[in-house]
Short mmCIF file of C-alpha atoms in Angstrom, two decimals:
data_model
loop_
_atom_site.label_atom_id
_atom_site.label_comp_id
_atom_site.label_asym_id
_atom_site.label_seq_id
_atom_site.Cartn_x
_atom_site.Cartn_y
_atom_site.Cartn_z
CA MET A 1 -3.22 32.38 50.92
CA ILE A 2 -1.32 33.14 53.60
CA THR A 3 -1.03 30.34 56.60
CA SER A 4 -1.05 30.91 60.28
CA SER A 5 2.48 29.85 60.34
CA GLY A 6 3.36 32.92 57.85
CA PHE A 7 3.88 30.99 54.24
CA ALA A 8 1.92 31.17 51.06
CA VAL A 9 0.01 28.19 49.83
CA PRO A 10 -0.20 28.02 45.92
CA ARG A 11 -3.10 28.93 44.10
CA TYR A 12 -3.99 25.55 42.77
CA GLY A 13 -7.37 25.26 40.73
CA GLU A 14 -6.91 29.57 40.30
CA ALA A 15 -3.86 30.82 38.75
CA SER A 16 -1.19 27.68 39.44
CA LEU A 17 1.23 25.96 36.93
CA SER A 18 -1.42 23.14 37.20
CA ASP A 19 -4.25 24.89 35.83
CA VAL A 20 -2.54 25.70 32.64
CA MET A 21 -2.63 22.91 30.43
CA PRO A 22 -6.51 21.82 31.07
CA SER A 23 -7.23 25.58 30.19
CA VAL A 24 -4.93 24.98 26.92
CA LEU A 25 -7.15 22.03 26.28
CA ALA A 26 -10.34 23.96 26.85
CA ALA A 27 -9.16 26.67 24.53
CA LEU A 28 -8.51 23.59 21.78
CA GLU A 29 -12.00 22.46 22.41
CA VAL A 30 -11.01 19.16 23.25
CA GLY A 31 -12.32 18.99 26.64
CA GLY A 32 -10.79 20.52 29.82
CA ASP A 33 -11.59 23.09 32.67
CA ASN A 34 -10.54 26.75 31.41
CA ARG A 35 -9.69 27.63 34.57
CA LEU A 36 -7.70 30.71 33.25
CA ASP A 37 -10.18 31.89 30.77
CA LEU A 38 -8.01 31.47 27.55
CA ALA A 39 -9.18 32.39 24.45
CA PRO A 40 -10.17 29.38 21.66
CA SER A 41 -7.45 28.42 19.18
CA GLN A 42 -6.70 25.70 16.68
CA ARG A 43 -3.27 25.38 17.51
CA ALA A 44 -1.04 25.83 20.63
CA VAL A 45 2.38 26.19 21.45
CA VAL A 46 3.55 25.78 25.29
CA MET A 47 7.25 26.78 25.96
CA LEU A 48 8.51 26.46 29.20
CA VAL A 49 11.63 28.09 30.26
CA ASP A 50 13.25 26.79 32.90
CA GLY A 51 13.90 28.92 35.72
CA MET A 52 12.36 32.15 34.41
CA GLY A 53 10.56 33.29 37.44
CA LEU A 54 8.09 36.35 37.31
CA VAL A 55 10.30 38.25 40.14
CA GLY A 56 13.14 38.03 37.93
CA LEU A 57 11.40 38.57 34.48
CA ARG A 58 9.95 41.80 36.03
CA GLU A 59 12.85 43.08 37.56
CA HIS A 60 14.95 42.71 34.43
CA ALA A 61 12.06 43.70 32.03
CA ASP A 62 14.04 45.84 29.88
CA ALA A 63 16.16 42.51 28.86
CA ALA A 64 13.41 40.84 27.44
CA PRO A 65 11.50 43.24 25.21
CA TYR A 66 9.52 40.80 23.39
CA LEU A 67 8.61 38.56 26.55
CA SER A 68 7.40 42.09 28.11
CA SER A 69 5.34 42.81 25.25
CA MET A 70 3.56 39.60 25.94
CA THR A 71 0.06 39.45 27.80
CA CYS A 72 1.11 38.34 31.25
CA ARG A 73 -0.51 36.44 33.94
CA GLU A 74 0.57 35.70 37.36
CA LEU A 75 0.83 32.06 38.24
CA THR A 76 2.02 29.97 41.47
CA ALA A 77 4.32 27.13 40.74
CA GLY A 78 3.31 24.44 42.58
CA PHE A 79 4.69 22.96 45.85
CA PRO A 80 8.03 22.52 45.95
CA SER A 81 8.80 24.87 43.43
CA THR A 82 11.32 22.65 41.68
CA THR A 83 11.48 21.19 37.90
CA VAL A 84 10.15 17.60 38.67
CA THR A 85 7.11 18.66 40.50
CA SER A 86 6.61 21.52 38.30
CA LEU A 87 6.71 19.36 35.19
CA ALA A 88 4.53 16.64 36.50
CA SER A 89 2.12 19.46 37.54
CA LEU A 90 2.20 20.70 34.26
CA SER A 91 1.48 17.71 32.28
CA THR A 92 -0.95 16.04 34.79
CA GLY A 93 -3.10 19.19 35.42
CA VAL A 94 -2.95 18.13 38.99
CA PRO A 95 -0.76 19.29 42.01
CA ALA A 96 1.76 17.23 43.60
CA GLY A 97 -0.53 15.45 46.09
CA GLN A 98 -2.00 13.48 43.29
CA HIS A 99 0.82 12.85 40.96
CA ALA A 100 3.10 12.10 43.84
CA LEU A 101 6.23 13.84 42.55
CA THR A 102 7.05 15.80 45.51
CA GLY A 103 10.05 17.18 45.11
CA TYR A 104 13.90 16.91 43.51
CA THR A 105 14.56 13.76 45.33
CA SER A 106 11.77 11.70 47.29
CA TYR A 107 12.44 9.27 49.92
CA VAL A 108 11.05 6.00 48.55
CA THR A 109 10.23 2.84 51.06
CA ASP A 110 11.20 0.52 48.42
CA VAL A 111 14.65 1.97 47.92
CA ASP A 112 14.89 2.60 51.65
CA GLY A 113 16.70 5.93 50.27
CA PRO A 114 16.17 9.19 48.66
CA VAL A 115 15.71 8.93 44.48
CA ASN A 116 16.78 11.80 42.40
CA TRP A 117 13.92 11.75 39.76
CA LEU A 118 15.50 13.96 37.36
CA ALA A 119 18.29 11.09 37.00
CA TRP A 120 15.91 8.34 38.01
CA LYS A 121 18.26 6.76 40.57
CA GLU A 122 19.18 6.52 44.11
CA VAL A 123 21.11 9.63 45.27
CA GLY A 124 24.68 9.10 45.54
CA LYS A 125 24.11 5.65 43.33
CA GLY A 126 24.72 4.82 39.62
CA ASP A 127 21.88 2.24 39.14
CA ASP A 128 18.98 3.38 36.86
CA LEU A 129 15.68 2.61 38.62
CA ARG A 130 13.14 2.51 35.82
CA ASP A 131 12.46 -1.26 36.11
CA GLN A 132 12.48 -1.03 39.99
CA LEU A 133 10.33 2.16 40.11
CA VAL A 134 8.28 1.80 36.82
CA PRO A 135 7.77 5.56 35.66
CA GLU A 136 3.97 4.81 34.67
CA VAL A 137 3.47 3.51 38.46
CA VAL A 138 5.77 5.97 40.29
CA GLN A 139 3.31 8.92 38.67
CA PRO A 140 -0.01 7.36 37.57
CA GLU A 141 -1.83 10.36 36.73
CA PRO A 142 -3.12 10.70 33.01
CA THR A 143 -1.44 13.29 31.02
CA THR A 144 -2.99 16.01 29.21
CA TRP A 145 -0.80 15.37 26.38
CA GLN A 146 -2.60 12.03 26.18
CA ARG A 147 -5.90 13.33 26.34
CA ALA A 148 -5.15 15.71 23.69
CA ALA A 149 -3.82 12.82 21.60
CA ASP A 150 -7.06 10.98 21.89
CA ALA A 151 -9.04 13.79 20.96
CA GLY A 152 -7.50 13.54 17.41
CA VAL A 153 -4.68 16.68 18.26
CA ALA A 154 -1.36 16.33 16.97
CA VAL A 155 0.92 16.35 20.04
CA SER A 156 4.65 17.15 19.78
CA ILE A 157 7.12 16.88 22.76
CA VAL A 158 10.39 19.38 21.79
CA SER A 159 12.84 18.94 24.47
CA ALA A 160 16.98 17.96 24.75
CA HIS A 161 17.54 14.91 22.98
CA GLN A 162 19.12 13.01 26.06
CA TYR A 163 15.90 13.11 27.85
CA GLU A 164 13.98 10.90 25.57
CA GLY A 165 13.15 7.76 27.19
CA THR A 166 14.13 8.83 30.59
CA GLY A 167 12.13 7.89 33.72
CA LEU A 168 11.07 11.69 34.17
CA THR A 169 9.80 11.79 30.51
CA ARG A 170 7.99 8.37 30.51
CA ALA A 171 6.26 9.71 33.83
CA VAL A 172 5.04 13.14 32.48
CA PHE A 173 4.91 13.49 28.98
CA ARG A 174 3.88 10.22 27.67
CA GLY A 175 1.16 10.82 25.21
CA GLY A 176 3.11 12.91 22.82
CA GLY A 177 5.54 12.45 20.03
CA TYR A 178 9.03 13.16 21.43
CA THR A 179 11.62 15.05 18.96
CA GLY A 180 14.92 15.52 20.23
CA THR A 181 16.83 18.96 20.32
CA THR A 182 20.63 20.13 20.89
CA THR A 183 20.10 23.64 21.45
CA ALA A 184 17.20 26.36 22.19
CA GLY A 185 17.76 27.30 18.47
CA ASP A 186 17.08 23.87 17.66
CA ALA A 187 14.02 23.84 19.57
CA VAL A 188 12.48 27.12 18.18
CA ALA A 189 12.80 25.72 14.65
CA LEU A 190 11.48 22.15 15.82
CA ALA A 191 8.36 23.68 17.64
CA GLY A 192 7.73 26.02 14.70
CA ASP A 193 7.74 22.91 12.21
CA MET A 194 5.59 20.60 14.56
CA ALA A 195 2.93 23.38 15.02
CA ASP A 196 1.94 23.19 11.54
CA ARG A 197 1.02 19.20 11.74
CA GLY A 198 -2.38 17.87 11.68
CA HIS A 199 -6.05 20.04 11.77
CA GLN A 200 -5.18 20.53 15.51
CA SER A 201 -1.93 20.72 17.04
CA LEU A 202 -0.54 21.27 20.74
CA VAL A 203 3.28 21.45 20.87
CA TYR A 204 5.27 21.46 24.30
CA ALA A 205 8.82 23.15 23.93
CA TYR A 206 11.77 23.28 26.66
CA ILE A 207 14.53 25.00 26.99
CA SER A 208 16.96 24.85 29.95
CA GLU A 209 20.08 27.35 29.71
CA LEU A 210 18.37 30.45 31.84
CA ASP A 211 18.07 27.77 34.78
CA LEU A 212 21.59 26.21 34.36
CA ILE A 213 23.21 29.80 34.13
CA GLY A 214 21.23 31.03 37.35
CA HIS A 215 22.54 27.86 39.28
CA VAL A 216 25.93 28.27 38.39
CA ARG A 217 26.44 32.03 38.50
CA GLY A 218 23.25 33.29 40.34
CA PRO A 219 19.76 34.80 39.29
CA GLY A 220 20.21 38.32 38.20
CA THR A 221 23.57 38.52 37.51
CA ASP A 222 25.38 39.81 34.23
CA ALA A 223 25.35 36.40 32.47
CA TRP A 224 21.99 35.44 34.02
CA ILE A 225 20.85 38.81 32.39
CA ALA A 226 22.82 38.15 28.97
CA GLN A 227 20.80 34.68 28.97
CA LEU A 228 17.48 36.01 29.40
CA GLU A 229 18.26 38.29 26.44
CA LEU A 230 18.89 35.18 24.43
CA VAL A 231 15.50 33.74 25.67
CA ASP A 232 13.67 36.65 24.45
CA ARG A 233 15.28 36.29 21.12
CA HIS A 234 14.29 32.59 21.07
CA VAL A 235 10.50 33.30 22.06
CA SER A 236 10.42 36.25 19.24
CA ALA A 237 12.03 33.96 16.61
CA LEU A 238 9.62 31.09 17.54
CA ALA A 239 6.18 33.61 16.93
CA GLU A 240 7.66 34.41 13.80
CA ARG A 241 7.60 30.74 12.79
CA LEU A 242 4.31 29.81 13.77
CA PRO A 243 0.93 29.55 11.67
CA ALA A 244 -1.93 31.76 11.85
CA GLY A 245 -4.46 30.62 14.24
CA THR A 246 -1.79 29.57 16.91
CA ALA A 247 -1.81 30.66 20.49
CA LEU A 248 1.96 30.93 21.99
CA TYR A 249 2.23 30.49 25.88
CA VAL A 250 5.38 30.93 27.67
CA THR A 251 5.67 29.83 31.56
CA ALA A 252 8.10 28.65 33.99
CA ASP A 253 8.54 25.67 36.38
CA HIS A 254 10.03 28.33 38.97
CA GLY A 255 12.00 31.06 39.94
CA MET A 256 15.47 31.12 41.67
CA THR A 257 17.18 32.82 44.66
CA ALA A 258 20.64 33.09 45.74
CA LEU A 259 21.86 30.87 48.66
CA ASP A 260 24.00 32.51 51.11
CA GLN A 261 26.49 29.76 51.28
CA GLU A 262 28.21 31.24 55.01
CA ALA A 263 24.21 31.11 56.17
CA ALA A 264 23.56 27.73 55.15
CA ILE A 265 23.72 24.76 57.57
CA ASP A 266 25.39 21.55 56.73
CA ALA A 267 23.43 18.61 57.50
CA ASP A 268 26.65 16.39 56.99
CA VAL A 269 28.77 17.52 59.59
CA PRO A 270 29.63 14.71 62.00
CA GLY A 271 27.67 14.86 65.10
CA SER A 272 25.03 17.13 63.49
CA PRO A 273 21.76 17.22 65.76
CA LEU A 274 19.72 17.42 62.30
CA ARG A 275 20.90 13.65 62.08
CA GLU A 276 19.39 12.58 65.31
CA GLY A 277 16.69 10.13 64.56
CA VAL A 278 16.55 10.70 60.90
CA ARG A 279 16.07 7.86 58.52
CA ALA A 280 16.84 9.85 55.26
CA ILE A 281 17.01 13.86 54.21
CA ALA A 282 15.40 14.18 50.67
CA GLY A 283 14.12 17.35 48.50
CA GLU A 284 16.88 20.12 47.88
CA PRO A 285 18.74 22.61 50.09
CA ARG A 286 15.50 25.15 49.96
CA MET A 287 13.07 22.62 50.85
CA ARG A 288 13.85 19.49 52.65
CA HIS A 289 11.86 16.73 53.39
CA VAL A 290 12.97 14.92 56.75
CA HIS A 291 11.94 11.25 57.20
CA ALA A 292 12.24 10.19 60.82
CA GLN A 293 13.07 6.86 62.37
CA PRO A 294 9.78 5.13 63.55
CA GLY A 295 8.63 6.98 66.85
CA ALA A 296 10.87 9.80 66.39
CA ALA A 297 9.02 12.62 64.36
CA ALA A 298 8.31 14.67 67.23
CA ASP A 299 11.86 14.84 68.48
CA VAL A 300 12.91 15.40 64.92
CA LEU A 301 10.81 18.34 64.47
CA ALA A 302 11.68 20.10 67.84
CA ALA A 303 15.57 19.30 67.17
CA TRP A 304 15.14 20.95 63.24
CA ARG A 305 13.44 23.85 64.74
CA SER A 306 16.05 24.30 67.65
CA VAL A 307 18.67 24.58 65.24
CA ILE A 308 17.11 26.43 62.34
CA GLY A 309 15.28 28.82 64.27
CA ASP A 310 13.14 31.44 62.01
CA ARG A 311 15.52 30.87 59.11
CA ALA A 312 13.10 28.53 57.86
CA TRP A 313 9.47 27.47 57.99
CA VAL A 314 9.90 24.10 59.95
CA ILE A 315 6.63 22.16 59.89
CA SER A 316 5.24 18.68 60.30
CA GLY A 317 4.28 16.73 57.19
CA ASP A 318 1.06 16.85 58.65
CA GLU A 319 0.69 20.51 58.89
CA ALA A 320 1.86 20.64 55.10
CA VAL A 321 -0.99 18.31 53.84
CA ALA A 322 -3.54 20.11 56.20
CA THR A 323 -2.60 23.40 54.81
CA GLY A 324 -2.71 22.29 51.13
CA LEU A 325 0.66 22.90 50.39
CA PHE A 326 0.94 19.86 47.99
CA GLY A 327 -3.22 20.48 47.02
CA PRO A 328 -6.38 19.57 47.97
CA VAL A 329 -5.82 15.77 47.68
CA VAL A 330 -3.15 13.91 48.70
CA THR A 331 -2.87 10.08 47.79
CA PRO A 332 -1.25 7.25 50.16
CA MET A 333 1.57 7.24 47.59
CA ALA A 334 2.53 10.93 47.55
CA ARG A 335 1.86 11.21 51.35
CA GLU A 336 4.96 8.62 51.63
CA ARG A 337 7.04 10.88 50.11
CA ILE A 338 6.32 13.80 52.00
CA GLY A 339 8.78 14.28 55.01
CA ASP A 340 7.78 13.71 58.66
CA VAL A 341 9.28 17.24 58.63
CA LEU A 342 9.73 19.85 56.10
CA ALA A 343 12.23 22.83 56.50
CA ILE A 344 10.94 25.53 53.95
CA ALA A 345 13.71 27.97 53.69
CA LYS A 346 13.37 31.67 53.81
CA ASP A 347 15.29 34.26 52.14
CA GLY A 348 18.91 33.29 51.58
CA PHE A 349 18.96 30.14 53.67
CA GLY A 350 19.43 26.36 53.02
CA VAL A 351 20.11 23.05 54.59
CA VAL A 352 23.07 21.65 52.28
CA GLN A 353 24.61 18.14 52.52
CA ARG A 354 27.97 18.92 51.43
CA ARG A 355 29.46 15.43 51.29
CA ARG A 356 26.21 13.59 49.99
CA GLU A 357 25.28 16.29 47.72
CA SER A 358 28.74 18.00 46.86
CA LEU A 359 27.77 19.59 43.50
CA ALA A 360 24.26 20.62 44.36
CA SER A 361 25.27 22.26 47.56
CA ALA A 362 28.11 24.47 45.98
CA LEU A 363 25.61 25.96 43.59
CA ALA A 364 24.98 29.73 43.69
CA GLY A 365 21.24 29.78 43.02
CA HIS A 366 18.66 27.65 44.15
CA HIS A 367 14.88 27.07 44.68
CA GLY A 368 12.04 24.71 45.93
CA SER A 369 10.73 27.07 48.70
CA LEU A 370 7.71 29.42 48.62
CA THR A 371 9.55 32.82 48.32
CA ASP A 372 7.89 35.15 45.82
CA ALA A 373 11.21 34.95 44.02
CA GLU A 374 10.87 31.16 43.05
CA LEU A 375 7.14 30.69 43.73
CA LEU A 376 5.82 33.15 41.07
CA VAL A 377 5.77 32.17 37.29
CA PRO A 378 4.48 34.06 34.40
CA LEU A 379 1.84 32.82 31.91
CA LEU A 380 2.59 35.21 28.96
CA SER A 381 0.62 34.68 25.62
CA VAL A 382 0.06 35.81 22.23
CA GLN A 383 -2.43 34.91 19.83
CA LEU A 384 -0.86 34.51 16.15
#
């Protein structure tokens, strides 16, 4: 759906990332709403390739012959189109308005600052917040992994060893046995082994390198294409290892687009009008949550619209909720983490914070917004 403001709303309940796992569970015949009409199977492997948007995959299909041979369905990620939100949506089967992980970073009132959910730390500070912000409370929705395990399915989470036990893992991957990996090849081998466990099995496998190279070198660059070729080989190798009766699904958390550093606006410049009346800026360059001081929301909205102009959709948090960007249901906890103002970047633009977020601000590739390059993701499948 295209709103009156001109931006697209994710296809929640029809063809979005949050519809994948309920459909997979239904295909395994252990409950769930088969919104994507997936075929029945005894076993399922869901591989998430971080950063493999559908636009980039289609543009470079010749670099990925095996992926291109798989059945492809077009999905939208949720909003924002970012890893934290997407992993939570995939794992819970609900949009961010319910699971409440509303961005890469979110303003949290108990901390009085933005929290980086990947690190589970306040931005710019080093203390781990798992004791203060208990992951199972921060993200309260039950996971599809829990539901499958409760139904007797052997559930395995195959992801990087450094993520085991982290705040984000506890928040969104509880319910599955965690197996740590060191490389993408390791993930392929381990996922193949785990798929053969039990009478029924469900395996989640994660590989990250395409996202990393997209951030550092830029999406669509020679380095990115070379990495896509490796992803294609990894998926092909995984398919060869899986037992008969397995459904293999490959999807992504978001796509990516290049950031024009010269066009970006730095909110850390001294005296910036983007700071007037602002308590905190959260999110990321392509999708900013702006939290206003009490009584200042209207002035902040006007200032951000004046400075940014038509380079982004600058809307109020209330409009974002009303138009369904975060899904049909928005809990009070999720609403607290949604800005009073949102700046949703159009092509090439971003609001950076070069002092507070020096590393992220310098990256070549970014995501989080609603352009096709960021929002559209594939659901590739093959029955083995």
